[in-house]
mmCIF file of C-alpha atoms and ligand atoms in Angstrom:
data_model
loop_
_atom_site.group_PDB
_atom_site.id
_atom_site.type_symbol
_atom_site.label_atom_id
_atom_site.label_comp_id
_atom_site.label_asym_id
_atom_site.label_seq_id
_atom_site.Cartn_x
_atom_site.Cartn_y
_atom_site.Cartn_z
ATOM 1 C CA UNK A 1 -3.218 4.363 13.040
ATOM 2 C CA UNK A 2 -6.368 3.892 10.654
ATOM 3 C CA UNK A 3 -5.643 2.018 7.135
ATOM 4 C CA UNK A 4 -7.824 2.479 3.919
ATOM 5 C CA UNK A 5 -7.798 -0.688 1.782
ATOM 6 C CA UNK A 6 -9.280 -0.677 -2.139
ATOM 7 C CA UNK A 7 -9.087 -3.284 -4.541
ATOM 8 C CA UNK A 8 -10.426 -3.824 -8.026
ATOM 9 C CA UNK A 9 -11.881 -7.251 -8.901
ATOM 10 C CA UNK A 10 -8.288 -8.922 -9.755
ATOM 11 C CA UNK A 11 -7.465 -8.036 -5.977
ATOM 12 C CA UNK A 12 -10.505 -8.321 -3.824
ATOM 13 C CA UNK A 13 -9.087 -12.540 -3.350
ATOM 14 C CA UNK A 14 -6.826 -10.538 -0.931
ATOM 15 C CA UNK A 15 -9.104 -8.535 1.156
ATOM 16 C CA UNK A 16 -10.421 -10.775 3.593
ATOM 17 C CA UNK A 17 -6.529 -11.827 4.777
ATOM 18 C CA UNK A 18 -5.604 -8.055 5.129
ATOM 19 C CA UNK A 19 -8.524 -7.552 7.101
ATOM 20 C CA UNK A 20 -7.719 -9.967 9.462
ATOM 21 C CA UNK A 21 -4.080 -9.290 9.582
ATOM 22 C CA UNK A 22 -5.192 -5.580 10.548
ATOM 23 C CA UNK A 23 -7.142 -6.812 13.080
ATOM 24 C CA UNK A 24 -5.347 -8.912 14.815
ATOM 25 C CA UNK A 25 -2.092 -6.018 14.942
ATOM 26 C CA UNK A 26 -5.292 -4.329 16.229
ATOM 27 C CA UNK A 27 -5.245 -1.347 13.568
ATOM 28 C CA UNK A 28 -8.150 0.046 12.374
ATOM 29 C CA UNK A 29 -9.437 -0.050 9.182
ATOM 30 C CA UNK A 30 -11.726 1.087 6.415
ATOM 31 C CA UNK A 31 -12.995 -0.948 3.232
ATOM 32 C CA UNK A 32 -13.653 1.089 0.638
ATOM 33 C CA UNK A 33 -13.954 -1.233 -1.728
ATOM 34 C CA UNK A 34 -14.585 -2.555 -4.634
ATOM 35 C CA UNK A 35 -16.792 -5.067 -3.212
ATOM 36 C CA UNK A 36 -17.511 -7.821 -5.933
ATOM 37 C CA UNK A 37 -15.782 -9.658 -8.435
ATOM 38 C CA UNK A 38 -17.640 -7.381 -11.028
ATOM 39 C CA UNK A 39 -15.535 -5.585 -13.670
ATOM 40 C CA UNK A 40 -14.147 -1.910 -12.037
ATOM 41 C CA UNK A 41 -11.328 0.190 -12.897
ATOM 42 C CA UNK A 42 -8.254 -0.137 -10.424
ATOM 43 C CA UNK A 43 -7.630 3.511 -10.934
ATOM 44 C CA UNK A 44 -10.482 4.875 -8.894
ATOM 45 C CA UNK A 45 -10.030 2.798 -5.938
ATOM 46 C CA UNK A 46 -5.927 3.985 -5.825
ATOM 47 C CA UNK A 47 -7.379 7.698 -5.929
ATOM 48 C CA UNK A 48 -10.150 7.100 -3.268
ATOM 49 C CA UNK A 49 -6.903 5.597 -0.689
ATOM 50 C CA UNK A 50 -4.490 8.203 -1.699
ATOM 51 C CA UNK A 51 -7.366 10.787 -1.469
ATOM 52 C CA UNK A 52 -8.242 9.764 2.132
ATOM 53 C CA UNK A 53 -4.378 9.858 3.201
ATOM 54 C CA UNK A 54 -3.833 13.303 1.819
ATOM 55 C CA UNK A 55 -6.594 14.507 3.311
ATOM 56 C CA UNK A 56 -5.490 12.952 6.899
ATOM 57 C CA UNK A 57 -8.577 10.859 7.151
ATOM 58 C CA UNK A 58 -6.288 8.077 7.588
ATOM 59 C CA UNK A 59 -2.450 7.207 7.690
ATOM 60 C CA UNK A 60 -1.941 4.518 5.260
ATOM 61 C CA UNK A 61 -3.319 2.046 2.375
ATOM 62 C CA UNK A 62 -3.547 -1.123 0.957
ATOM 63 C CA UNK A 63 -4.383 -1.034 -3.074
ATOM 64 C CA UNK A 64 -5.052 -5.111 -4.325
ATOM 65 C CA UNK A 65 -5.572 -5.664 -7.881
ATOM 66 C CA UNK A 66 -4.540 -8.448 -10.550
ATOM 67 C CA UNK A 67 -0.384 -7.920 -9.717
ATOM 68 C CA UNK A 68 -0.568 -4.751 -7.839
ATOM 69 C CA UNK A 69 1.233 -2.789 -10.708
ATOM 70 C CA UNK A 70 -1.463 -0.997 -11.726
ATOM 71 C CA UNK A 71 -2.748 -0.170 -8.440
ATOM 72 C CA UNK A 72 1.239 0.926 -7.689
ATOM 73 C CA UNK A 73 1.673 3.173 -11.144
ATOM 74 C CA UNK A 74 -1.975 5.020 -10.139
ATOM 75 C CA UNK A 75 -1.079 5.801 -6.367
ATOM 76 C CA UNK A 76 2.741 6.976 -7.230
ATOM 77 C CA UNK A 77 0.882 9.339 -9.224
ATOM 78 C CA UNK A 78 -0.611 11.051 -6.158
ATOM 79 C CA UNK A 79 1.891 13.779 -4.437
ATOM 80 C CA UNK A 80 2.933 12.737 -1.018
ATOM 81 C CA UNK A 81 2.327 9.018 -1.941
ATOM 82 C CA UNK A 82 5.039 6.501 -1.693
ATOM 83 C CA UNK A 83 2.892 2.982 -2.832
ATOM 84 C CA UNK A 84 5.634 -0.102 -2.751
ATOM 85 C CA UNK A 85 4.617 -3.119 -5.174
ATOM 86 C CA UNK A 86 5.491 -5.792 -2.510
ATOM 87 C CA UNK A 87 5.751 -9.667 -3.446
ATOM 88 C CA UNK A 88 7.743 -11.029 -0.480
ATOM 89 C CA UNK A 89 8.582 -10.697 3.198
ATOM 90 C CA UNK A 90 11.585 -8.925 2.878
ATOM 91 C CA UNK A 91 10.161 -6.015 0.404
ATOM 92 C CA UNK A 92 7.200 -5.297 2.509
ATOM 93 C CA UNK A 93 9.772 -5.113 5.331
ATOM 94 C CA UNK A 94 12.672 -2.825 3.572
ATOM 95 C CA UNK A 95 9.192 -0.807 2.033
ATOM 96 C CA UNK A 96 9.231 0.749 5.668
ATOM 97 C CA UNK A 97 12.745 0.613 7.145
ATOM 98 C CA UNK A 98 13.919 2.230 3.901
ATOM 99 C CA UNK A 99 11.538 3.605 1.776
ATOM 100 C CA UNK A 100 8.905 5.160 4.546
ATOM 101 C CA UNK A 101 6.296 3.891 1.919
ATOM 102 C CA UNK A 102 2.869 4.677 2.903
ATOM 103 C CA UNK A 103 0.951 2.750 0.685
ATOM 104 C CA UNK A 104 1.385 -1.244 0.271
ATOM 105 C CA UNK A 105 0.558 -3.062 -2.953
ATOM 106 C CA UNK A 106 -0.286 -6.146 -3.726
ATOM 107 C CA UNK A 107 -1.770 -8.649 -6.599
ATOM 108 C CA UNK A 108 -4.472 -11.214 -6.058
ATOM 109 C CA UNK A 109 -3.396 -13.161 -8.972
ATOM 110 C CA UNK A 110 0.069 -13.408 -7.978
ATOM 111 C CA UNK A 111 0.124 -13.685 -4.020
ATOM 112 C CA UNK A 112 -2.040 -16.183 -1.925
ATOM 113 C CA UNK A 113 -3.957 -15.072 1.040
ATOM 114 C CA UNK A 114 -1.635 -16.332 3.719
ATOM 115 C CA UNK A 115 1.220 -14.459 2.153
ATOM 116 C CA UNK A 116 -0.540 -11.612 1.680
ATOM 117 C CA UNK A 117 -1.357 -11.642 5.970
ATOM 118 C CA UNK A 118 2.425 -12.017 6.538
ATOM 119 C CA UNK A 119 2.969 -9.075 3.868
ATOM 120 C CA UNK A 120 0.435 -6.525 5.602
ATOM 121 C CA UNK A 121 2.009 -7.557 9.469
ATOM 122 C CA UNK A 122 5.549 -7.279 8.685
ATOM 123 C CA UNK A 123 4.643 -3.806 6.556
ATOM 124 C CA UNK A 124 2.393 -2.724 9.520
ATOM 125 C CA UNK A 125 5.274 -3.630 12.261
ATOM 126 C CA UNK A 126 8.405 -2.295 10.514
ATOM 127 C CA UNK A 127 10.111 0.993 11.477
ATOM 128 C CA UNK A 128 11.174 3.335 9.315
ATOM 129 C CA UNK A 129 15.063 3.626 9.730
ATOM 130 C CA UNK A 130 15.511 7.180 9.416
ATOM 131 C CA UNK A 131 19.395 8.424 9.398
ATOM 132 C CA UNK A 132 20.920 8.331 5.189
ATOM 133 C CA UNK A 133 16.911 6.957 4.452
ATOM 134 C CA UNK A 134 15.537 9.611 5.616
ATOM 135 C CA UNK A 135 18.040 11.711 3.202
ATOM 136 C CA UNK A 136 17.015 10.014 0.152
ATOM 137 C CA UNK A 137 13.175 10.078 0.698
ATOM 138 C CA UNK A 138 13.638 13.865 1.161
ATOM 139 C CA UNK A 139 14.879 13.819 -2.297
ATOM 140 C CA UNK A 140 12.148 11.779 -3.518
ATOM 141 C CA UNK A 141 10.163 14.372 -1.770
ATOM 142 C CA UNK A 142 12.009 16.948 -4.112
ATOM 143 C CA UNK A 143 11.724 15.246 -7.188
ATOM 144 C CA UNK A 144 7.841 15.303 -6.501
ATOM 145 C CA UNK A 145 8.257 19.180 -7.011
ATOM 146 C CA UNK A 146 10.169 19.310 -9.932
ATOM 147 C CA UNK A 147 8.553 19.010 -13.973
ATOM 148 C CA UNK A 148 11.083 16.063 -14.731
HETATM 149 C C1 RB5 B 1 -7.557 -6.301 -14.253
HETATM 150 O O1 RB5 B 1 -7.798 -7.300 -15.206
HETATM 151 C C2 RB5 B 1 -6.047 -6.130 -14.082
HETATM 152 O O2 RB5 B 1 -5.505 -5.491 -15.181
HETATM 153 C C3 RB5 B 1 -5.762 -5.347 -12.815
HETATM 154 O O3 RB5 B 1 -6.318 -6.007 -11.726
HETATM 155 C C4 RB5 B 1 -4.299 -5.142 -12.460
HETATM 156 O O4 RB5 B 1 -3.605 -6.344 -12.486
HETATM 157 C C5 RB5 B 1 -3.599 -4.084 -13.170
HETATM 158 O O5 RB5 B 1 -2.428 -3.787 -12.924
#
């Protein structure tokens, strides 16, 4: 499992804690940034994650940014891409057991650090459920190919 995390400068607060709640579950992971609290766009880091789990280059993301909204709204634009906007334990849990999300987002101006940690490691140890889930994710799948 390899995770790539990007954050605009409303969410980079976070980045530190899911670092080290990656490391200690012992996944690997890539920063790709931003890496200041300089002005950037949150769309462009969404699209470099989603980009780099299309393409296989790794299995799943973490998007920070001022509530996590934005970076949520850019990455559910990407096919493939199921981001869940997670504020609490339980979400980031049912985000896996029932949605099979791949993506996790989260907002620096909304969550603390030490929430964040216990966001990423129940997201990152949670099982996807499979059975009448599964069902409904293939129709998310579906709707993905349809012009709604
Ligand atoms: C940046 O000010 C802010 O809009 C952004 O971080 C995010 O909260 C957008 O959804």
């Amino acid at each position: 499992m390899k995770v790539a995390i990007g954050c605009d400068h409303g969410g980079i607060s976070l980045k530190s804690a899911c670092m080290e709640a990656l490391e200690e579950l012992g996944i690997d992971y890539v920063d790709e940034g931003t890496y200041t609290e300089e002005s950037v766009d949150y769309p462009d880091y969404a699209a470099k994650v989603c980009q780099m789990i299309k393409s296989g280059e790794v299995d799943k993301g973490i998007l920070l940014c001022g509530t996590g909204i934005g970076m949520a709204i850019s990455a559910n634009k990407f096919k493939g891409i199921r981001c869940a906007h997670v504020a609490d334990e339980y979400c980031a849990q049912m985000a896996i057991e029932h949605n099979n999300a791949n993506v996790l987002a989260m907002g620096g101006r909304i969550t603390s650090p030490e929430q964040a940690k216990r966001f990423v490691k129940k997201f990152f140890t949670s099982e996807f459920a499979g059975d009448r889930h599964q069902r409904r994710v293939d129709k998310i799948i579906a709707l993905e190919n349809k012009e709604l």
